[in-house]
mmCIF file of C-alpha atoms in Angstrom:
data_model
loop_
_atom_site.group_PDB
_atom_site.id
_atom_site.type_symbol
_atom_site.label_atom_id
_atom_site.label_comp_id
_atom_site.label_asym_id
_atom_site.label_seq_id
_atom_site.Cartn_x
_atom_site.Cartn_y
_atom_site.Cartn_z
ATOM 1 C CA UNK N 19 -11.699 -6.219 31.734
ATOM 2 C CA UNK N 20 -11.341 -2.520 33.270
ATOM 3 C CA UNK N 21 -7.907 -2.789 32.813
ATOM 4 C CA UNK N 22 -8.752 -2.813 28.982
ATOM 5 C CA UNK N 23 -11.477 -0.107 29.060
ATOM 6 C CA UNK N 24 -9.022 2.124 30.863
ATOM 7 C CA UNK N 25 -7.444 2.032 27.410
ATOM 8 C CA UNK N 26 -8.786 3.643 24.330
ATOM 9 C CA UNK N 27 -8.655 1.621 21.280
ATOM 10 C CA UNK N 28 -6.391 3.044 18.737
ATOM 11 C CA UNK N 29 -8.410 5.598 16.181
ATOM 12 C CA UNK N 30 -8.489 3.131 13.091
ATOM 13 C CA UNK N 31 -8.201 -0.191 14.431
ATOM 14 C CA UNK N 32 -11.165 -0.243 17.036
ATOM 15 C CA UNK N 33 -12.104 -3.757 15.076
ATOM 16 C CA UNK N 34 -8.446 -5.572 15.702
ATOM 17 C CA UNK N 35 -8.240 -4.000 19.152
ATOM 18 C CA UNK N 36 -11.284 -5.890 20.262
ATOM 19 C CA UNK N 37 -9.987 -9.128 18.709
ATOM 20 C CA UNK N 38 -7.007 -8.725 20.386
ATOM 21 C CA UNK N 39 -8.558 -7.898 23.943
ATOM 22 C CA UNK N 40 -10.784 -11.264 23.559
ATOM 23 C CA UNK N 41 -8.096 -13.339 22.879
ATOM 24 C CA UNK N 42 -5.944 -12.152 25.951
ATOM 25 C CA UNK N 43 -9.008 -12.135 28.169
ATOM 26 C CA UNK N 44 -9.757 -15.674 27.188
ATOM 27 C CA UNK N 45 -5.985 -16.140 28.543
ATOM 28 C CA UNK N 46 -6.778 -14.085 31.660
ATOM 29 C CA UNK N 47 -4.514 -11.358 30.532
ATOM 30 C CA UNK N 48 -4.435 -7.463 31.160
ATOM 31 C CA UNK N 49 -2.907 -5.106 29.438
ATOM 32 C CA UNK N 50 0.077 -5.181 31.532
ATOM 33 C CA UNK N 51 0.333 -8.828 31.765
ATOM 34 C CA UNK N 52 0.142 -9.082 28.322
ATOM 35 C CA UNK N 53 3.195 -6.171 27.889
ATOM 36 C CA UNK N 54 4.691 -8.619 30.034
ATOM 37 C CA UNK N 55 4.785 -12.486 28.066
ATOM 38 C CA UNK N 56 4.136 -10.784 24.766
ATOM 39 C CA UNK N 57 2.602 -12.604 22.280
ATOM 40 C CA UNK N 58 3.713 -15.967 22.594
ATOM 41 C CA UNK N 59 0.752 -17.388 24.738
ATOM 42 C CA UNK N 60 -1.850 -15.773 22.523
ATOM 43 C CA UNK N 61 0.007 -17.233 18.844
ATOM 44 C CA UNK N 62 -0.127 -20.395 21.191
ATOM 45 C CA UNK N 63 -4.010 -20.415 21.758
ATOM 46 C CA UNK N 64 -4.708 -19.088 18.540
ATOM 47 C CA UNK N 65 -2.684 -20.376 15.910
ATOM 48 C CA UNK N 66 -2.096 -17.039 14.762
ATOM 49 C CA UNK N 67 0.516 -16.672 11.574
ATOM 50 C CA UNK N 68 3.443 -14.449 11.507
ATOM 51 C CA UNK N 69 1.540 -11.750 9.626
ATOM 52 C CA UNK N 70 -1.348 -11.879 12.340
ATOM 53 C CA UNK N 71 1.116 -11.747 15.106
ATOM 54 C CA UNK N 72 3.083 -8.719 13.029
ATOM 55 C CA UNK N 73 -0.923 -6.779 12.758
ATOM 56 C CA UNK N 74 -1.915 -7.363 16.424
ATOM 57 C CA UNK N 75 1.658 -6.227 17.676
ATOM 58 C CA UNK N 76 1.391 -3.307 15.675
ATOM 59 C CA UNK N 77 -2.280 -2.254 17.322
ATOM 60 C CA UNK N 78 -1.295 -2.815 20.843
ATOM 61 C CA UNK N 79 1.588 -0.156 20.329
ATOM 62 C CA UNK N 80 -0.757 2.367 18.579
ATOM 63 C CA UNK N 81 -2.669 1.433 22.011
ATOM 64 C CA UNK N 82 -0.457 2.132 24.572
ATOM 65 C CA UNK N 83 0.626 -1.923 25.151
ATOM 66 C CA UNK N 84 4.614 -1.418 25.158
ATOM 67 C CA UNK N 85 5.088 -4.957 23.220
ATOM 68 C CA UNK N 86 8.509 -5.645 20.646
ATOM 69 C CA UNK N 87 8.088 -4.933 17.071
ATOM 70 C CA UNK N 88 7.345 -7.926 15.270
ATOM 71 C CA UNK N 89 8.643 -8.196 12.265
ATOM 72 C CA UNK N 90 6.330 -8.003 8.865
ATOM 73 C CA UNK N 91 7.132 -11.141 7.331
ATOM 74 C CA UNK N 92 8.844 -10.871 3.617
ATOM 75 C CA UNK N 93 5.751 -11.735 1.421
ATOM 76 C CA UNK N 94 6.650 -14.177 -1.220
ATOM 77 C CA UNK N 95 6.013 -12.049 -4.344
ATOM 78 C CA UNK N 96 3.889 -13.771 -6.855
ATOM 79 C CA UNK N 97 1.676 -14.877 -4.275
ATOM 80 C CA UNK N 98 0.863 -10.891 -2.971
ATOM 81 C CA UNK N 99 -2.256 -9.515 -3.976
ATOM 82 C CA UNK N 100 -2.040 -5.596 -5.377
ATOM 83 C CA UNK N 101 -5.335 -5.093 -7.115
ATOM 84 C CA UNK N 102 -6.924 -3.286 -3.865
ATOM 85 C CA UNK N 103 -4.028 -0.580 -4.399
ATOM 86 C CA UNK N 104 -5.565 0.163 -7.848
ATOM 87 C CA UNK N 105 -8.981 0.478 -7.011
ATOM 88 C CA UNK N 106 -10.876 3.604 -6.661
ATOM 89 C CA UNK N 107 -12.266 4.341 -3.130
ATOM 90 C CA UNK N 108 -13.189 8.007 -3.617
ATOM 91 C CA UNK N 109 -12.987 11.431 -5.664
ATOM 92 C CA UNK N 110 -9.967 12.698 -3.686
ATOM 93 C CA UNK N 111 -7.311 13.893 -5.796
ATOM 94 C CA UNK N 112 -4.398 12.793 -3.678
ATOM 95 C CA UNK N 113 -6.391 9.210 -3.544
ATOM 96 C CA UNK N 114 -7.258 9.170 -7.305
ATOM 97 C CA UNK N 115 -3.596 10.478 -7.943
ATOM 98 C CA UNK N 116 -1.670 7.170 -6.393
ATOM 99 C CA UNK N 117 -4.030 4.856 -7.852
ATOM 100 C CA UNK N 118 -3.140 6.105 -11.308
ATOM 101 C CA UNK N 119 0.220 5.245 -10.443
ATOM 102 C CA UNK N 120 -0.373 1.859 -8.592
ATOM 103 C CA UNK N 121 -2.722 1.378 -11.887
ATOM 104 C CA UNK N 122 0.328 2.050 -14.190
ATOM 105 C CA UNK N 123 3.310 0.330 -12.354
ATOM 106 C CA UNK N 124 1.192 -2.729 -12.126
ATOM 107 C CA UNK N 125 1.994 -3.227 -16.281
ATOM 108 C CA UNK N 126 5.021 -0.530 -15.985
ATOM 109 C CA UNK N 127 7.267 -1.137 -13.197
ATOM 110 C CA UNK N 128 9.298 1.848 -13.648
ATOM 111 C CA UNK N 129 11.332 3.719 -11.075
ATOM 112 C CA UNK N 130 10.130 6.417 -8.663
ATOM 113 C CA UNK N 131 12.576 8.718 -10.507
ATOM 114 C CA UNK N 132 10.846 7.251 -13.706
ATOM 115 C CA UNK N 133 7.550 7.783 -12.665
ATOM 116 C CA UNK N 134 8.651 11.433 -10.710
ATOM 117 C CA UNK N 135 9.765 12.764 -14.490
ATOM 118 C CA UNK N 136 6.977 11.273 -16.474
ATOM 119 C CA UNK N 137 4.975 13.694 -18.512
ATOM 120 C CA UNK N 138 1.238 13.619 -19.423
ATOM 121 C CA UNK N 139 1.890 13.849 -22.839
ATOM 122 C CA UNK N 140 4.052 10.690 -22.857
ATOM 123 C CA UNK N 141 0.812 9.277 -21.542
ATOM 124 C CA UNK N 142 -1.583 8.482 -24.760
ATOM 125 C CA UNK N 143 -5.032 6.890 -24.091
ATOM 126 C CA UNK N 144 -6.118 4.247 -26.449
ATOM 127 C CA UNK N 145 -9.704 2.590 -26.562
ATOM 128 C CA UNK N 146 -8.543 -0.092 -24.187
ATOM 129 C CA UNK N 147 -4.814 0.325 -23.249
ATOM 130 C CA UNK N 148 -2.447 3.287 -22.430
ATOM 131 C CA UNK N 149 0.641 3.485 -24.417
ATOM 132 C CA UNK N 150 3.610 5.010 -22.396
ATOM 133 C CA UNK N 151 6.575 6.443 -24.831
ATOM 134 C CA UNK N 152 9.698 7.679 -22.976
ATOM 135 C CA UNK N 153 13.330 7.985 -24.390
ATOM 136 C CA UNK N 154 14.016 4.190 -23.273
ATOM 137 C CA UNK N 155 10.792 2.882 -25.634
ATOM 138 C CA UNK N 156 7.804 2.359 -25.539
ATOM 139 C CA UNK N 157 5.103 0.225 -23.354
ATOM 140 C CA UNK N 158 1.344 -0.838 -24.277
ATOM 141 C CA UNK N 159 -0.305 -0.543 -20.376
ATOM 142 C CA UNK N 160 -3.437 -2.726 -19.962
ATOM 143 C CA UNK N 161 -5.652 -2.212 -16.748
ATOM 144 C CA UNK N 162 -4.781 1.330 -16.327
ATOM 145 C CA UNK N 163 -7.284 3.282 -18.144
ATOM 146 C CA UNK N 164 -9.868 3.021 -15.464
ATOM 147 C CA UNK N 165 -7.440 4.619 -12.840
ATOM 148 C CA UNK N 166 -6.222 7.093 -15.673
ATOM 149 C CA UNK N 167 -9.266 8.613 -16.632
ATOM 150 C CA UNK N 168 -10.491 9.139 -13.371
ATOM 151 C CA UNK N 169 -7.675 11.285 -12.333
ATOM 152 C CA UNK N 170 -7.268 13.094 -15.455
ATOM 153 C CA UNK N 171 -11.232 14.098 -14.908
ATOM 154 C CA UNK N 172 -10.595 15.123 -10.925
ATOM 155 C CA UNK N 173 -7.201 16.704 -11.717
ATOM 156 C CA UNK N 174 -8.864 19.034 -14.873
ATOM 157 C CA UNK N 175 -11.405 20.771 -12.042
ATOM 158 C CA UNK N 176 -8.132 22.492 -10.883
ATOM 159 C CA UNK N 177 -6.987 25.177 -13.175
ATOM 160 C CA UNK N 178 -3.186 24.581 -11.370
ATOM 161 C CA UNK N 179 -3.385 20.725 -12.132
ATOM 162 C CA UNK N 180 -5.230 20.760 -15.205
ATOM 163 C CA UNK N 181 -2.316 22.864 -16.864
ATOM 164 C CA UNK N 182 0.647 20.774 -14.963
ATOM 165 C CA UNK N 183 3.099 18.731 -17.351
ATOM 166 C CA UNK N 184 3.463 16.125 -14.783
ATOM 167 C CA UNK N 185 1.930 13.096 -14.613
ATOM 168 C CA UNK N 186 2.234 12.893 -10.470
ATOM 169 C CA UNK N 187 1.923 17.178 -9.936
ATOM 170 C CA UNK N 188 1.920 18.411 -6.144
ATOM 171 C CA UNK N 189 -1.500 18.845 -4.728
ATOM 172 C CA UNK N 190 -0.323 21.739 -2.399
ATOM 173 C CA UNK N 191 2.741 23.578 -2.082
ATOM 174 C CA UNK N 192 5.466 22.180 0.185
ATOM 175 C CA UNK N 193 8.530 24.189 2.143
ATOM 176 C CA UNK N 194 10.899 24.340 -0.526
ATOM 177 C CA UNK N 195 10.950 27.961 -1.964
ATOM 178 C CA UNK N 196 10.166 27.220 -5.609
ATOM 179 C CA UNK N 197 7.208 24.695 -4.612
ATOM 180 C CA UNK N 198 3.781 25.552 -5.881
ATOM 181 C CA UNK N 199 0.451 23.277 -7.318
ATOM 182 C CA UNK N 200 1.188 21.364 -9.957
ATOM 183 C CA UNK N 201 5.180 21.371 -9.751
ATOM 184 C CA UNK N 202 7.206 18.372 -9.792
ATOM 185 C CA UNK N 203 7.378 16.041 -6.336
ATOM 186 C CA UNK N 204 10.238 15.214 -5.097
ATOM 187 C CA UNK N 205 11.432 11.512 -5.155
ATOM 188 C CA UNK N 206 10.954 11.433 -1.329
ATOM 189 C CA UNK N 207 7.617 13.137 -1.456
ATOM 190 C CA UNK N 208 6.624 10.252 -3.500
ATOM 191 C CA UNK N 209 7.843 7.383 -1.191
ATOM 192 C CA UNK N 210 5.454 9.109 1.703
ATOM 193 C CA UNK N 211 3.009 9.345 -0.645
ATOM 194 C CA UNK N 212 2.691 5.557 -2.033
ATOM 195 C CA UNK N 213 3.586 4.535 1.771
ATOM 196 C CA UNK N 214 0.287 6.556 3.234
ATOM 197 C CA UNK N 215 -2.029 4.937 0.005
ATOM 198 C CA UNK N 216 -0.829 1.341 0.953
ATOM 199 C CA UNK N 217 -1.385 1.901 4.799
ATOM 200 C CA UNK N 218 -4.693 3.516 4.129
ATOM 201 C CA UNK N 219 -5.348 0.535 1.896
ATOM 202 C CA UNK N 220 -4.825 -2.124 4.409
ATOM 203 C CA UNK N 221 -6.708 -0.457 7.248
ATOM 204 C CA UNK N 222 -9.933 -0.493 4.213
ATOM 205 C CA UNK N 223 -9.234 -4.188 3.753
ATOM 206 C CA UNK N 224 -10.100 -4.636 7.823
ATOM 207 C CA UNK N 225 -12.917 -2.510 7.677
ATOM 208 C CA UNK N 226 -14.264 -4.273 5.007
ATOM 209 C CA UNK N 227 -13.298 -7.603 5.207
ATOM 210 C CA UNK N 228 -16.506 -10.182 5.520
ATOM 211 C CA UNK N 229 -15.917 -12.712 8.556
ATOM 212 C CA UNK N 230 -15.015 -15.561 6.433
ATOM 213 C CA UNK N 231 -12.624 -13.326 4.759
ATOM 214 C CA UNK N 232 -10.944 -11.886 8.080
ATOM 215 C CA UNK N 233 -7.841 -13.764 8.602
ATOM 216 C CA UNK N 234 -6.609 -13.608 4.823
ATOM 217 C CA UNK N 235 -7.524 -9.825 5.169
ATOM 218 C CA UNK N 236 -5.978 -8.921 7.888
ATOM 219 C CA UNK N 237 -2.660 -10.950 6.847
ATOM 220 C CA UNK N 238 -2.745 -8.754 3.604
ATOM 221 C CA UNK N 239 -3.338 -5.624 5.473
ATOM 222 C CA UNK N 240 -0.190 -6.448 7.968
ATOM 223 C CA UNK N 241 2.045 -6.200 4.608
ATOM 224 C CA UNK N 242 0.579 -3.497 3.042
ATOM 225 C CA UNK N 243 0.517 -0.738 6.639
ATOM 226 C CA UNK N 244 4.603 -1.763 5.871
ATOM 227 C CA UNK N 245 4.729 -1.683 1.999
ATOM 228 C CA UNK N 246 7.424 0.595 0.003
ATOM 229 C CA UNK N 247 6.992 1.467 -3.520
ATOM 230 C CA UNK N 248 10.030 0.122 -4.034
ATOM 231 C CA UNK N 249 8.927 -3.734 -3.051
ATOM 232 C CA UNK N 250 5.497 -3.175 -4.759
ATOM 233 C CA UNK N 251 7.789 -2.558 -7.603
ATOM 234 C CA UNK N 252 9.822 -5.545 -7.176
ATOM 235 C CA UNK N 253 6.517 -7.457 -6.895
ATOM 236 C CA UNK N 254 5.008 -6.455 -9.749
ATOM 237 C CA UNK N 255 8.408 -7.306 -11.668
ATOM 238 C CA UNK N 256 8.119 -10.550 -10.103
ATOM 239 C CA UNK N 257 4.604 -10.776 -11.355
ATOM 240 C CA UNK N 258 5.909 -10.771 -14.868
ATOM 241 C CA UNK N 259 5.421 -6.754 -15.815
ATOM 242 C CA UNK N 260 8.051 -5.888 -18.079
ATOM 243 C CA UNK N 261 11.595 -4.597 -17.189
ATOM 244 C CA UNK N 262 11.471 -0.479 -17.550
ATOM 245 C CA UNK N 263 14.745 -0.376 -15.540
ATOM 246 C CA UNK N 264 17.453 -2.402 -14.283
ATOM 247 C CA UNK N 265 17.019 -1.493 -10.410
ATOM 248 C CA UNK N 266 15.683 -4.301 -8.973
ATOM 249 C CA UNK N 267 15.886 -6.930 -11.909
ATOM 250 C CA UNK N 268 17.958 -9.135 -10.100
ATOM 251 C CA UNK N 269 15.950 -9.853 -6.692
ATOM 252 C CA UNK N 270 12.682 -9.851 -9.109
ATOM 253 C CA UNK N 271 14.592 -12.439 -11.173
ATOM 254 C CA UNK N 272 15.347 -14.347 -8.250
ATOM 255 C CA UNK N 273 12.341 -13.954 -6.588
ATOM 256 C CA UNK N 274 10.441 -15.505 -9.844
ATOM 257 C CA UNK N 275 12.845 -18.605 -9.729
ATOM 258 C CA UNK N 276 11.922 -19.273 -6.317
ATOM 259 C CA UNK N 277 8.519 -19.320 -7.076
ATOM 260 C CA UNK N 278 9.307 -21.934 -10.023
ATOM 261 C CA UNK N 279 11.398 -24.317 -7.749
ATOM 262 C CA UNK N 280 8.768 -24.538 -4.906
ATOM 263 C CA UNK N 281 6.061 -24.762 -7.791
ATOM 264 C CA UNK N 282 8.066 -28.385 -9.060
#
């Protein structure tokens, strides 16, 4: 036990860092005993599944523990939950900003180069649905609105965002020399962007997660702290969104048939 103490739980996952401590102590573990075996004897007493294992790896790192990576297991696509990445947690822009988009490429899957050059008035809010219109055709968005309107109402305090073309403006200048608030991200900027939402998302989902819930939570946290926008994409392709593009129509394709053959 003072060999744990002596270590600080990583900021974030003080909740998981206990969990894991108890089940090593149960084993008679330390921390450097543990660095040692790795994970095998505690998946052995526990039961724990490869998502589990991929979480708990994860927070002994952040703590100091020098264990392997373990890999995030590929989740099978129409059975991953996304509807915590749309949901609004708070008033800050950057937060209200990527849930707008996880809102939108729910029901329109497009690219991040898509989504990088789409306009606000290629946006138009009907009572119940968006409607998206775009060169390639148009798209009726259901489910979105919420997301939408919230945004549009944060991002219309600043004079900088209010009067930006863009649907996804910058929320502060960057490095490049012609950067400002409210110019156009950068495909990359983007990728970091939907990446920090999806981690901050999973580490809500173990705050927040009731007991009975805490397994299933913490197994849908482990693939969201990895998540690109690119395989919540695919996913939501796979979840039957409509084709705005061809990249990734092929795994998504294959992904659904999968699903069919293991459903009978």
């Amino acid at each position: 036990m003072r060999a744990w103490r002596r270590l600080p739980p990583p900021e974030g996952y003080e909740a998981q860092w206990r969990r894991l401590m108890e089940a090593a102590l149960e084993l008679g573990l330390g921390p450097d005993e543990l660095a040692g075996q790795g994970m095998a004897p505690l998946i052995e007493a526990r039961g724990w599944k490869p998502a589990t294992v991929a979480l708990y790896s994860k927070v002994a790192r952040y703590g100091g523990i020098g264990l392997p990576l373990a890999p995030t297991p590929e989740p099978d696509p129409p059975a991953l939950d996304l509807r915590a990445l749309t949901q609004i947690r708070s008033e800050d822009p950057e937060h209200l900003r990527t849930v707008a988009w996880c809102a939108l490429a729910l029901r329109w899957p497009a690219t991040v180069g898509q989504f990088r050059a789409l306009r606000r008035d290629q946006v138009h809010v009907g009572a119940r649905r968006l409607q998206i219109v775009t060169d390639d055709g148009s798209w009726s968005v259901g489910g979105a609105s919420t997301a939408w309107q919230a945004w549009e109402t944060v991002r219309n305090r600043f004079p900088a965002l209010a009067a930006s073309p863009w649907v996804l403006p910058a929320l502060r200048r960057g490095p490049g020399i012609g950067s400002h608030v409210g110019g156009q991200l950068s495909s990359q900027a983007l990728q970091v962007t939907f990446a920090k939402h999806a981690a901050g998302t999973g580490r809500h989902l173990l705050a927040t997660a009731p007991p009975r819930h805490r397994e299933q939570a913490e197994a849908l946290a482990a693939v969201y702290l990895t998540l690109s926008y690119d395989s919540y994409r695919r996913l939501a392709l796979a979840g039957g969104a409509p084709l705005v593009g061809p990249r990734g129509a092929v795994r998504a394709l294959r992904s659904t048939h999968r699903a069919a053959r293991l459903a009978g």
